[in-house]
């Protein structure tokens, strides 16, 4: 790949997947989260990513008043502390939380850049309305940010857990320019969900970093993963295994090095992403009509 004189070359972008067990209070999660971010920075991470709704350990109570009390506002110490820490460490931090919102809280990710600026805020669009997430307010759109890193700019997008199960989520993020997708998670990661992530990386030519809670957290089993988004690589005689990392079930910090320059070169000549799409022929994708066998009484528009 040709570069202009003086242009920074991003050989790799290191994401620390914080596969951690939550504590019992927001204050304890703040303390533990900051400690683990410091460890990630010492390991050379460019970005540290938390699993889904770290502020409350993905604890959703049906007591709406209590849930509103647990929610985090924009000026709360929980968020300010991670923004300040990102600036102190010179490392981006993707912190997840139950966000204070009207009429009901949201499941949200805020990405602070290495200067401590909030450059991306994303609320989960596909809430699990067949379960307790029906008590949350869904997000309205998908977000991509131009992340300033010490190695140069990088376009980063986000989706959260169940969003992964809809091809449209990653497709929209790719169309908005995302090169790497951040995916906080809180569910059992098994062969089919891992296959979804592999497919999203393959069909959009994007890197995907997913972080889950470890075993010990209810309904979670670790297996945080990273895929580099490249199905073929020069010099390799067969298709390339996109899997950069799959963690075990234990608690820990797991590092994924995304070969960004290779990915950018690959996207310039390969056939997926937006290279050969025919959106004018996809009109049915915008239809809102739902018919059997897909009618669900708890569906929310």
Tab-separated table of N, CA and C in Angstrom, residues 14-173:
chain	number	residue	atom	x	y	z
A	14	UNK	N	-4.071	-2.374	18.855
A	14	UNK	CA	-4.213	-3.366	19.929
A	14	UNK	C	-5.424	-3.039	20.799
A	15	UNK	N	-6.380	-3.969	20.823
A	15	UNK	CA	-7.577	-3.832	21.649
A	15	UNK	C	-7.480	-4.800	22.827
A	16	UNK	N	-7.689	-4.281	24.035
A	16	UNK	CA	-7.724	-5.105	25.237
A	16	UNK	C	-9.179	-5.451	25.536
A	17	UNK	N	-9.494	-6.733	25.470
A	17	UNK	CA	-10.836	-7.217	25.790
A	17	UNK	C	-10.871	-7.526	27.284
A	18	UNK	N	-11.626	-6.722	28.023
A	18	UNK	CA	-11.655	-6.836	29.486
A	18	UNK	C	-12.749	-7.829	29.891
A	19	UNK	N	-12.405	-9.104	29.851
A	19	UNK	CA	-13.347	-10.176	30.194
A	19	UNK	C	-13.353	-10.333	31.716
A	20	UNK	N	-14.164	-9.526	32.367
A	20	UNK	CA	-14.093	-9.363	33.817
A	20	UNK	C	-15.404	-9.721	34.511
A	21	UNK	N	-15.304	-10.203	35.739
A	21	UNK	CA	-16.483	-10.378	36.588
A	21	UNK	C	-16.814	-9.053	37.260
A	22	UNK	N	-18.072	-8.641	37.228
A	22	UNK	CA	-18.443	-7.388	37.887
A	22	UNK	C	-18.517	-7.553	39.392
A	23	UNK	N	-18.447	-6.423	40.086
A	23	UNK	CA	-18.635	-6.395	41.539
A	23	UNK	C	-20.102	-6.101	41.842
A	24	UNK	N	-20.414	-5.835	43.097
A	24	UNK	CA	-21.825	-5.716	43.505
A	24	UNK	C	-22.355	-4.289	43.459
A	25	UNK	N	-21.475	-3.288	43.307
A	25	UNK	CA	-21.940	-1.901	43.255
A	25	UNK	C	-21.259	-1.159	42.112
A	26	UNK	N	-21.862	-0.031	41.708
A	26	UNK	CA	-21.272	0.791	40.662
A	26	UNK	C	-19.901	1.307	41.088
A	27	UNK	N	-19.772	1.700	42.339
A	27	UNK	CA	-18.503	2.224	42.839
A	27	UNK	C	-17.404	1.172	42.749
A	28	UNK	N	-17.759	-0.075	43.083
A	28	UNK	CA	-16.767	-1.154	42.991
A	28	UNK	C	-16.420	-1.458	41.528
A	29	UNK	N	-17.402	-1.382	40.643
A	29	UNK	CA	-17.120	-1.589	39.220
A	29	UNK	C	-16.255	-0.471	38.658
A	30	UNK	N	-16.456	0.744	39.160
A	30	UNK	CA	-15.601	1.856	38.764
A	30	UNK	C	-14.167	1.596	39.194
A	31	UNK	N	-13.988	1.219	40.442
A	31	UNK	CA	-12.633	0.968	40.957
A	31	UNK	C	-11.962	-0.165	40.191
A	32	UNK	N	-12.663	-1.301	40.057
A	32	UNK	CA	-12.066	-2.445	39.366
A	32	UNK	C	-11.806	-2.123	37.899
A	33	UNK	N	-12.749	-1.450	37.265
A	33	UNK	CA	-12.582	-1.106	35.859
A	33	UNK	C	-11.370	-0.228	35.625
A	34	UNK	N	-11.141	0.736	36.499
A	34	UNK	CA	-9.986	1.617	36.345
A	34	UNK	C	-8.683	0.846	36.553
A	35	UNK	N	-8.669	-0.060	37.517
A	35	UNK	CA	-7.474	-0.877	37.747
A	35	UNK	C	-7.139	-1.716	36.512
A	36	UNK	N	-8.172	-2.309	35.909
A	36	UNK	CA	-7.946	-3.171	34.755
A	36	UNK	C	-7.534	-2.361	33.525
A	37	UNK	N	-8.035	-1.135	33.407
A	37	UNK	CA	-7.597	-0.266	32.311
A	37	UNK	C	-6.115	0.061	32.447
A	38	UNK	N	-5.677	0.304	33.658
A	38	UNK	CA	-4.245	0.575	33.873
A	38	UNK	C	-3.399	-0.639	33.464
A	39	UNK	N	-3.870	-1.832	33.782
A	39	UNK	CA	-3.149	-3.044	33.385
A	39	UNK	C	-3.120	-3.164	31.859
A	40	UNK	N	-4.246	-2.853	31.212
A	40	UNK	CA	-4.318	-2.938	29.758
A	40	UNK	C	-3.339	-1.971	29.104
A	41	UNK	N	-3.262	-0.768	29.646
A	41	UNK	CA	-2.331	0.225	29.094
A	41	UNK	C	-0.884	-0.250	29.253
A	42	UNK	N	-0.585	-0.875	30.384
A	42	UNK	CA	0.768	-1.389	30.615
A	42	UNK	C	1.101	-2.520	29.635
A	43	UNK	N	0.074	-3.175	29.095
A	43	UNK	CA	0.263	-4.244	28.114
A	43	UNK	C	0.294	-3.713	26.681
A	44	UNK	N	0.274	-2.396	26.549
A	44	UNK	CA	0.402	-1.796	25.229
A	44	UNK	C	-0.895	-1.607	24.474
A	45	UNK	N	-2.033	-1.660	25.175
A	45	UNK	CA	-3.321	-1.519	24.493
A	45	UNK	C	-3.504	-0.098	23.962
A	46	UNK	N	-4.090	0.001	22.783
A	46	UNK	CA	-4.518	1.287	22.231
A	46	UNK	C	-5.941	1.615	22.656
A	47	UNK	N	-6.712	0.574	22.990
A	47	UNK	CA	-8.106	0.738	23.399
A	47	UNK	C	-8.471	-0.389	24.353
A	48	UNK	N	-9.190	-0.066	25.417
A	48	UNK	CA	-9.705	-1.071	26.351
A	48	UNK	C	-11.223	-1.084	26.241
A	49	UNK	N	-11.802	-2.284	26.134
A	49	UNK	CA	-13.244	-2.427	25.918
A	49	UNK	C	-13.869	-3.290	27.010
A	50	UNK	N	-14.985	-2.796	27.553
A	50	UNK	CA	-15.703	-3.498	28.624
A	50	UNK	C	-16.864	-4.312	28.066
A	51	UNK	N	-17.268	-5.374	28.796
A	51	UNK	CA	-18.481	-6.094	28.407
A	51	UNK	C	-19.728	-5.235	28.652
A	52	UNK	N	-20.850	-5.735	28.218
A	52	UNK	CA	-22.116	-4.987	28.171
A	52	UNK	C	-22.564	-4.493	29.545
A	53	UNK	N	-22.929	-3.221	29.615
A	53	UNK	CA	-23.468	-2.571	30.826
A	53	UNK	C	-22.612	-2.853	32.072
A	54	UNK	N	-21.333	-2.498	31.966
A	54	UNK	CA	-20.392	-2.737	33.059
A	54	UNK	C	-20.799	-1.993	34.334
A	55	UNK	N	-21.419	-0.846	34.240
A	55	UNK	CA	-21.729	-0.049	35.441
A	55	UNK	C	-22.561	-0.840	36.447
A	56	UNK	N	-23.422	-1.737	35.944
A	56	UNK	CA	-24.284	-2.516	36.842
A	56	UNK	C	-24.101	-4.018	36.636
A	57	UNK	N	-23.052	-4.406	35.918
A	57	UNK	CA	-22.829	-5.835	35.682
A	57	UNK	C	-23.971	-6.496	34.944
A	58	UNK	N	-24.542	-5.756	34.002
A	58	UNK	CA	-25.708	-6.203	33.252
A	58	UNK	C	-26.820	-6.677	34.201
A	59	UNK	N	-27.049	-5.904	35.251
A	59	UNK	CA	-28.137	-6.206	36.173
A	59	UNK	C	-29.345	-5.344	35.851
A	60	UNK	N	-30.408	-5.945	35.342
A	60	UNK	CA	-31.630	-5.213	35.014
A	60	UNK	C	-32.708	-5.617	36.009
A	61	UNK	N	-33.135	-4.676	36.825
A	61	UNK	CA	-34.196	-4.944	37.782
A	61	UNK	C	-35.537	-4.527	37.218
A	62	UNK	N	-36.586	-5.246	37.606
A	62	UNK	CA	-37.933	-4.898	37.145
A	62	UNK	C	-38.557	-3.796	37.989
A	63	UNK	N	-37.837	-3.404	39.031
A	63	UNK	CA	-38.246	-2.258	39.840
A	63	UNK	C	-37.781	-1.002	39.103
A	64	UNK	N	-38.703	-0.337	38.400
A	64	UNK	CA	-38.314	0.761	37.522
A	64	UNK	C	-37.681	1.919	38.269
A	65	UNK	N	-38.161	2.217	39.454
A	65	UNK	CA	-37.572	3.319	40.217
A	65	UNK	C	-36.142	2.980	40.625
A	66	UNK	N	-35.930	1.749	41.051
A	66	UNK	CA	-34.573	1.335	41.427
A	66	UNK	C	-33.663	1.360	40.200
A	67	UNK	N	-34.187	0.934	39.054
A	67	UNK	CA	-33.379	0.937	37.838
A	67	UNK	C	-33.006	2.364	37.442
A	68	UNK	N	-33.943	3.281	37.577
A	68	UNK	CA	-33.630	4.680	37.263
A	68	UNK	C	-32.555	5.216	38.206
A	69	UNK	N	-32.578	4.782	39.456
A	69	UNK	CA	-31.561	5.213	40.421
A	69	UNK	C	-30.184	4.657	40.049
A	70	UNK	N	-30.154	3.464	39.459
A	70	UNK	CA	-28.882	2.839	39.082
A	70	UNK	C	-28.295	3.440	37.802
A	71	UNK	N	-29.110	4.151	37.042
A	71	UNK	CA	-28.675	4.660	35.746
A	71	UNK	C	-27.647	5.778	35.903
A	72	UNK	N	-26.775	5.891	34.903
A	72	UNK	CA	-25.656	6.829	34.913
A	72	UNK	C	-25.955	8.004	33.989
A	73	UNK	N	-25.858	9.223	34.521
A	73	UNK	CA	-26.037	10.427	33.716
A	73	UNK	C	-24.726	10.903	33.121
A	74	UNK	N	-24.813	11.837	32.166
A	74	UNK	CA	-23.615	12.306	31.457
A	74	UNK	C	-22.598	12.963	32.383
A	75	UNK	N	-23.063	13.573	33.469
A	75	UNK	CA	-22.153	14.277	34.371
A	75	UNK	C	-21.773	13.456	35.597
A	76	UNK	N	-22.207	12.187	35.649
A	76	UNK	CA	-21.905	11.357	36.812
A	76	UNK	C	-20.409	11.045	36.893
A	77	UNK	N	-19.952	10.816	38.100
A	77	UNK	CA	-18.542	10.533	38.350
A	77	UNK	C	-18.082	9.290	37.590
A	78	UNK	N	-18.964	8.323	37.422
A	78	UNK	CA	-18.598	7.076	36.739
A	78	UNK	C	-18.045	7.369	35.353
A	79	UNK	N	-18.750	8.179	34.586
A	79	UNK	CA	-18.282	8.506	33.237
A	79	UNK	C	-17.093	9.451	33.261
A	80	UNK	N	-17.161	10.476	34.089
A	80	UNK	CA	-16.066	11.452	34.138
A	80	UNK	C	-14.752	10.781	34.508
A	81	UNK	N	-14.824	9.797	35.417
A	81	UNK	CA	-13.607	9.115	35.867
A	81	UNK	C	-12.946	8.364	34.716
A	82	UNK	N	-13.742	7.704	33.881
A	82	UNK	CA	-13.150	6.969	32.761
A	82	UNK	C	-12.636	7.919	31.683
A	83	UNK	N	-13.309	9.042	31.489
A	83	UNK	CA	-12.791	10.035	30.560
A	83	UNK	C	-11.452	10.588	31.016
A	84	UNK	N	-11.361	10.905	32.297
A	84	UNK	CA	-10.098	11.408	32.848
A	84	UNK	C	-9.000	10.356	32.779
A	85	UNK	N	-9.385	9.090	33.014
A	85	UNK	CA	-8.397	8.014	32.966
A	85	UNK	C	-7.874	7.816	31.549
A	86	UNK	N	-8.756	7.909	30.557
A	86	UNK	CA	-8.319	7.777	29.166
A	86	UNK	C	-7.262	8.825	28.834
A	87	UNK	N	-7.484	10.051	29.291
A	87	UNK	CA	-6.517	11.125	29.049
A	87	UNK	C	-5.211	10.858	29.788
A	88	UNK	N	-5.317	10.414	31.026
A	88	UNK	CA	-4.118	10.125	31.827
A	88	UNK	C	-3.273	9.033	31.191
A	89	UNK	N	-3.929	7.978	30.702
A	89	UNK	CA	-3.214	6.827	30.152
A	89	UNK	C	-2.850	7.007	28.686
A	90	UNK	N	-3.452	7.982	28.013
A	90	UNK	CA	-3.228	8.119	26.576
A	90	UNK	C	-3.751	6.927	25.816
A	91	UNK	N	-4.885	6.371	26.282
A	91	UNK	CA	-5.471	5.146	25.716
A	91	UNK	C	-6.973	5.324	25.593
A	92	UNK	N	-7.547	4.926	24.481
A	92	UNK	CA	-9.000	4.984	24.326
A	92	UNK	C	-9.657	3.959	25.246
A	93	UNK	N	-10.841	4.306	25.757
A	93	UNK	CA	-11.594	3.412	26.640
A	93	UNK	C	-13.039	3.366	26.167
A	94	UNK	N	-13.533	2.150	25.934
A	94	UNK	CA	-14.937	1.946	25.598
A	94	UNK	C	-15.666	1.453	26.834
A	95	UNK	N	-16.335	2.368	27.526
A	95	UNK	CA	-17.000	2.027	28.787
A	95	UNK	C	-18.496	1.843	28.531
A	96	UNK	N	-19.080	0.834	29.145
A	96	UNK	CA	-20.486	0.493	28.943
A	96	UNK	C	-21.252	0.736	30.232
A	97	UNK	N	-22.527	1.117	30.094
A	97	UNK	CA	-23.279	1.484	31.294
A	97	UNK	C	-24.772	1.523	31.028
A	98	UNK	N	-25.527	1.484	32.103
A	98	UNK	CA	-26.964	1.734	32.066
A	98	UNK	C	-27.129	3.247	32.077
A	99	UNK	N	-27.591	3.792	30.952
A	99	UNK	CA	-27.619	5.245	30.779
A	99	UNK	C	-28.933	5.850	31.244
A	100	UNK	N	-28.844	6.917	31.996
A	100	UNK	CA	-30.033	7.668	32.403
A	100	UNK	C	-30.681	8.262	31.157
A	101	UNK	N	-31.962	7.953	30.974
A	101	UNK	CA	-32.664	8.392	29.768
A	101	UNK	C	-34.156	8.394	30.047
A	102	UNK	N	-34.877	9.261	29.334
A	102	UNK	CA	-36.316	9.381	29.515
A	102	UNK	C	-37.040	8.768	28.308
A	103	UNK	N	-38.033	7.882	28.495
A	103	UNK	CA	-38.703	7.578	29.758
A	103	UNK	C	-38.042	6.459	30.559
A	104	UNK	N	-37.192	5.646	29.915
A	104	UNK	CA	-36.533	4.540	30.594
A	104	UNK	C	-35.062	4.514	30.203
A	105	UNK	N	-34.192	3.968	31.057
A	105	UNK	CA	-32.749	3.948	30.761
A	105	UNK	C	-32.415	3.196	29.474
A	106	UNK	N	-31.172	3.405	29.010
A	106	UNK	CA	-30.685	2.753	27.797
A	106	UNK	C	-29.427	1.937	28.101
A	107	UNK	N	-29.143	0.996	27.224
A	107	UNK	CA	-27.964	0.132	27.269
A	107	UNK	C	-26.923	0.770	26.347
A	108	UNK	N	-25.888	1.388	26.922
A	108	UNK	CA	-25.075	2.352	26.163
A	108	UNK	C	-23.575	2.087	26.278
A	109	UNK	N	-22.868	2.425	25.203
A	109	UNK	CA	-21.405	2.448	25.150
A	109	UNK	C	-20.949	3.872	24.904
A	110	UNK	N	-19.955	4.330	25.652
A	110	UNK	CA	-19.303	5.605	25.375
A	110	UNK	C	-17.826	5.335	25.130
A	111	UNK	N	-17.329	5.815	23.996
A	111	UNK	CA	-15.914	5.652	23.665
A	111	UNK	C	-15.191	6.967	23.897
A	112	UNK	N	-14.245	6.946	24.829
A	112	UNK	CA	-13.373	8.100	25.063
A	112	UNK	C	-12.082	7.896	24.276
A	113	UNK	N	-11.622	8.949	23.601
A	113	UNK	CA	-10.357	8.830	22.894
A	113	UNK	C	-9.191	9.034	23.862
A	114	UNK	N	-7.989	8.999	23.351
A	114	UNK	CA	-6.796	9.078	24.217
A	114	UNK	C	-6.614	10.449	24.841
A	115	UNK	N	-7.414	11.418	24.437
A	115	UNK	CA	-7.382	12.753	25.032
A	115	UNK	C	-8.488	12.923	26.064
A	116	UNK	N	-9.286	11.859	26.266
A	116	UNK	CA	-10.384	11.931	27.220
A	116	UNK	C	-11.664	12.512	26.647
A	117	UNK	N	-11.731	12.669	25.328
A	117	UNK	CA	-12.937	13.215	24.698
A	117	UNK	C	-13.920	12.096	24.359
A	118	UNK	N	-15.215	12.285	24.638
A	118	UNK	CA	-16.210	11.289	24.225
A	118	UNK	C	-16.490	11.425	22.733
A	119	UNK	N	-15.964	10.498	21.937
A	119	UNK	CA	-16.047	10.635	20.477
A	119	UNK	C	-17.144	9.769	19.863
A	120	UNK	N	-17.660	8.816	20.624
A	120	UNK	CA	-18.726	7.952	20.122
A	120	UNK	C	-19.631	7.573	21.288
A	121	UNK	N	-20.909	7.709	21.080
A	121	UNK	CA	-21.901	7.258	22.056
A	121	UNK	C	-22.943	6.455	21.301
A	122	UNK	N	-23.182	5.232	21.761
A	122	UNK	CA	-24.104	4.349	21.062
A	122	UNK	C	-25.009	3.639	22.063
A	123	UNK	N	-26.317	3.702	21.832
A	123	UNK	CA	-27.297	2.969	22.634
A	123	UNK	C	-27.811	1.787	21.824
A	124	UNK	N	-27.865	0.625	22.432
A	124	UNK	CA	-28.258	-0.621	21.781
A	124	UNK	C	-29.593	-0.475	21.056
A	125	UNK	N	-29.580	-0.724	19.763
A	125	UNK	CA	-30.787	-0.592	18.938
A	125	UNK	C	-31.700	-1.807	19.102
A	126	UNK	N	-31.113	-3.004	18.990
A	126	UNK	CA	-31.905	-4.236	19.064
A	126	UNK	C	-31.943	-4.737	20.512
A	127	UNK	N	-32.744	-4.073	21.328
A	127	UNK	CA	-32.920	-4.544	22.701
A	127	UNK	C	-33.637	-5.890	22.678
A	128	UNK	N	-33.338	-6.729	23.667
A	128	UNK	CA	-33.946	-8.061	23.740
A	128	UNK	C	-35.348	-7.926	24.341
A	129	UNK	N	-36.311	-7.578	23.496
A	129	UNK	CA	-37.651	-7.276	23.985
A	129	UNK	C	-38.427	-8.520	24.402
A	130	UNK	N	-37.871	-9.695	24.146
A	130	UNK	CA	-38.455	-10.948	24.614
A	130	UNK	C	-38.020	-11.253	26.044
A	131	UNK	N	-37.239	-10.344	26.644
A	131	UNK	CA	-36.714	-10.545	27.994
A	131	UNK	C	-36.737	-9.197	28.719
A	132	UNK	N	-35.925	-9.068	29.779
A	132	UNK	CA	-35.994	-7.879	30.633
A	132	UNK	C	-35.584	-6.590	29.929
A	133	UNK	N	-34.883	-6.692	28.793
A	133	UNK	CA	-34.494	-5.462	28.094
A	133	UNK	C	-35.684	-4.714	27.500
A	134	UNK	N	-36.872	-5.322	27.528
A	134	UNK	CA	-38.063	-4.571	27.102
A	134	UNK	C	-38.338	-3.398	28.033
A	135	UNK	N	-37.674	-3.392	29.202
A	135	UNK	CA	-37.819	-2.290	30.150
A	135	UNK	C	-36.883	-1.130	29.814
A	136	UNK	N	-36.050	-1.273	28.783
A	136	UNK	CA	-35.103	-0.232	28.399
A	136	UNK	C	-35.573	0.482	27.134
A	137	UNK	N	-35.059	1.680	26.923
A	137	UNK	CA	-35.336	2.432	25.707
A	137	UNK	C	-34.331	2.036	24.625
A	138	UNK	N	-34.782	1.604	23.453
A	138	UNK	CA	-33.833	1.249	22.384
A	138	UNK	C	-33.164	2.494	21.811
A	139	UNK	N	-31.972	2.310	21.263
A	139	UNK	CA	-31.303	3.381	20.532
A	139	UNK	C	-31.955	3.612	19.189
A	140	UNK	N	-31.571	4.691	18.526
A	140	UNK	CA	-32.221	5.101	17.282
A	140	UNK	C	-31.332	4.978	16.051
A	141	UNK	N	-30.016	4.819	16.232
A	141	UNK	CA	-29.121	4.848	15.072
A	141	UNK	C	-27.806	4.171	15.444
A	142	UNK	N	-26.989	3.924	14.423
A	142	UNK	CA	-25.678	3.327	14.625
A	142	UNK	C	-24.600	4.391	14.436
A	143	UNK	N	-23.560	4.317	15.258
A	143	UNK	CA	-22.574	5.396	15.320
A	143	UNK	C	-21.192	4.922	14.882
A	144	UNK	N	-20.496	5.795	14.143
A	144	UNK	CA	-19.104	5.578	13.749
A	144	UNK	C	-18.323	6.837	14.095
A	145	UNK	N	-17.130	6.660	14.638
A	145	UNK	CA	-16.279	7.796	15.010
A	145	UNK	C	-14.929	7.676	14.329
A	146	UNK	N	-14.330	8.832	14.052
A	146	UNK	CA	-12.959	8.882	13.562
A	146	UNK	C	-12.062	8.997	14.786
A	147	UNK	N	-11.518	7.873	15.216
A	147	UNK	CA	-10.747	7.819	16.454
A	147	UNK	C	-9.301	8.239	16.220
A	148	UNK	N	-8.866	9.254	16.942
A	148	UNK	CA	-7.474	9.702	16.876
A	148	UNK	C	-6.626	8.801	17.765
A	149	UNK	N	-5.664	8.121	17.184
A	149	UNK	CA	-4.756	7.281	17.956
A	149	UNK	C	-3.326	7.765	17.734
A	150	UNK	N	-2.421	7.321	18.584
A	150	UNK	CA	-1.016	7.700	18.435
A	150	UNK	C	-0.431	7.169	17.130
A	151	UNK	N	-1.089	6.186	16.521
A	151	UNK	CA	-0.614	5.579	15.282
A	151	UNK	C	-1.314	6.154	14.054
A	152	UNK	N	-2.267	7.072	14.273
A	152	UNK	CA	-3.011	7.639	13.163
A	152	UNK	C	-4.510	7.447	13.361
A	153	UNK	N	-5.332	7.997	12.449
A	153	UNK	CA	-6.781	7.905	12.587
A	153	UNK	C	-7.307	6.516	12.231
A	154	UNK	N	-8.405	6.147	12.881
A	154	UNK	CA	-9.046	4.864	12.653
A	154	UNK	C	-10.554	5.053	12.781
A	155	UNK	N	-11.308	4.521	11.836
A	155	UNK	CA	-12.761	4.632	11.896
A	155	UNK	C	-13.324	3.445	12.675
A	156	UNK	N	-14.010	3.762	13.780
A	156	UNK	CA	-14.498	2.746	14.715
A	156	UNK	C	-16.011	2.852	14.842
A	157	UNK	N	-16.688	1.709	14.802
A	157	UNK	CA	-18.126	1.653	15.010
A	157	UNK	C	-18.453	0.750	16.185
A	158	UNK	N	-19.737	0.710	16.560
A	158	UNK	CA	-20.138	-0.089	17.713
A	158	UNK	C	-21.506	-0.710	17.504
A	159	UNK	N	-21.644	-1.927	17.989
A	159	UNK	CA	-22.945	-2.563	18.168
A	159	UNK	C	-22.863	-3.366	19.457
A	160	UNK	N	-24.002	-3.725	20.028
A	160	UNK	CA	-24.017	-4.349	21.348
A	160	UNK	C	-24.796	-5.657	21.307
A	161	UNK	N	-24.148	-6.749	21.642
A	161	UNK	CA	-24.737	-8.073	21.868
A	161	UNK	C	-25.758	-8.451	20.798
A	162	UNK	N	-27.063	-8.383	21.094
A	162	UNK	CA	-28.113	-8.848	20.184
A	162	UNK	C	-28.076	-8.135	18.833
A	163	UNK	N	-27.513	-6.942	18.770
A	163	UNK	CA	-27.327	-6.264	17.478
A	163	UNK	C	-26.581	-7.151	16.491
A	164	UNK	N	-25.679	-7.962	17.024
A	164	UNK	CA	-24.845	-8.854	16.211
A	164	UNK	C	-25.703	-9.794	15.363
A	165	UNK	N	-26.907	-10.106	15.839
A	165	UNK	CA	-27.725	-11.120	15.184
A	165	UNK	C	-28.544	-10.567	14.019
A	166	UNK	N	-28.332	-9.301	13.701
A	166	UNK	CA	-28.999	-8.664	12.570
A	166	UNK	C	-27.930	-8.182	11.592
A	167	UNK	N	-27.868	-8.746	10.396
A	167	UNK	CA	-26.827	-8.344	9.440
A	167	UNK	C	-26.825	-6.847	9.161
A	168	UNK	N	-27.996	-6.207	9.296
A	168	UNK	CA	-28.090	-4.784	8.999
A	168	UNK	C	-27.213	-3.935	9.916
A	169	UNK	N	-27.002	-4.374	11.141
A	169	UNK	CA	-26.221	-3.580	12.101
A	169	UNK	C	-24.805	-3.349	11.587
A	170	UNK	N	-24.097	-4.433	11.321
A	170	UNK	CA	-22.721	-4.314	10.842
A	170	UNK	C	-22.674	-3.712	9.443
A	171	UNK	N	-23.684	-3.999	8.620
A	171	UNK	CA	-23.697	-3.466	7.254
A	171	UNK	C	-23.780	-1.944	7.275
A	172	UNK	N	-24.663	-1.385	8.122
A	172	UNK	CA	-24.780	0.071	8.208
A	172	UNK	C	-23.481	0.674	8.711
A	173	UNK	N	-22.855	0.045	9.692
A	173	UNK	CA	-21.597	0.566	10.218
A	173	UNK	C	-20.509	0.555	9.141
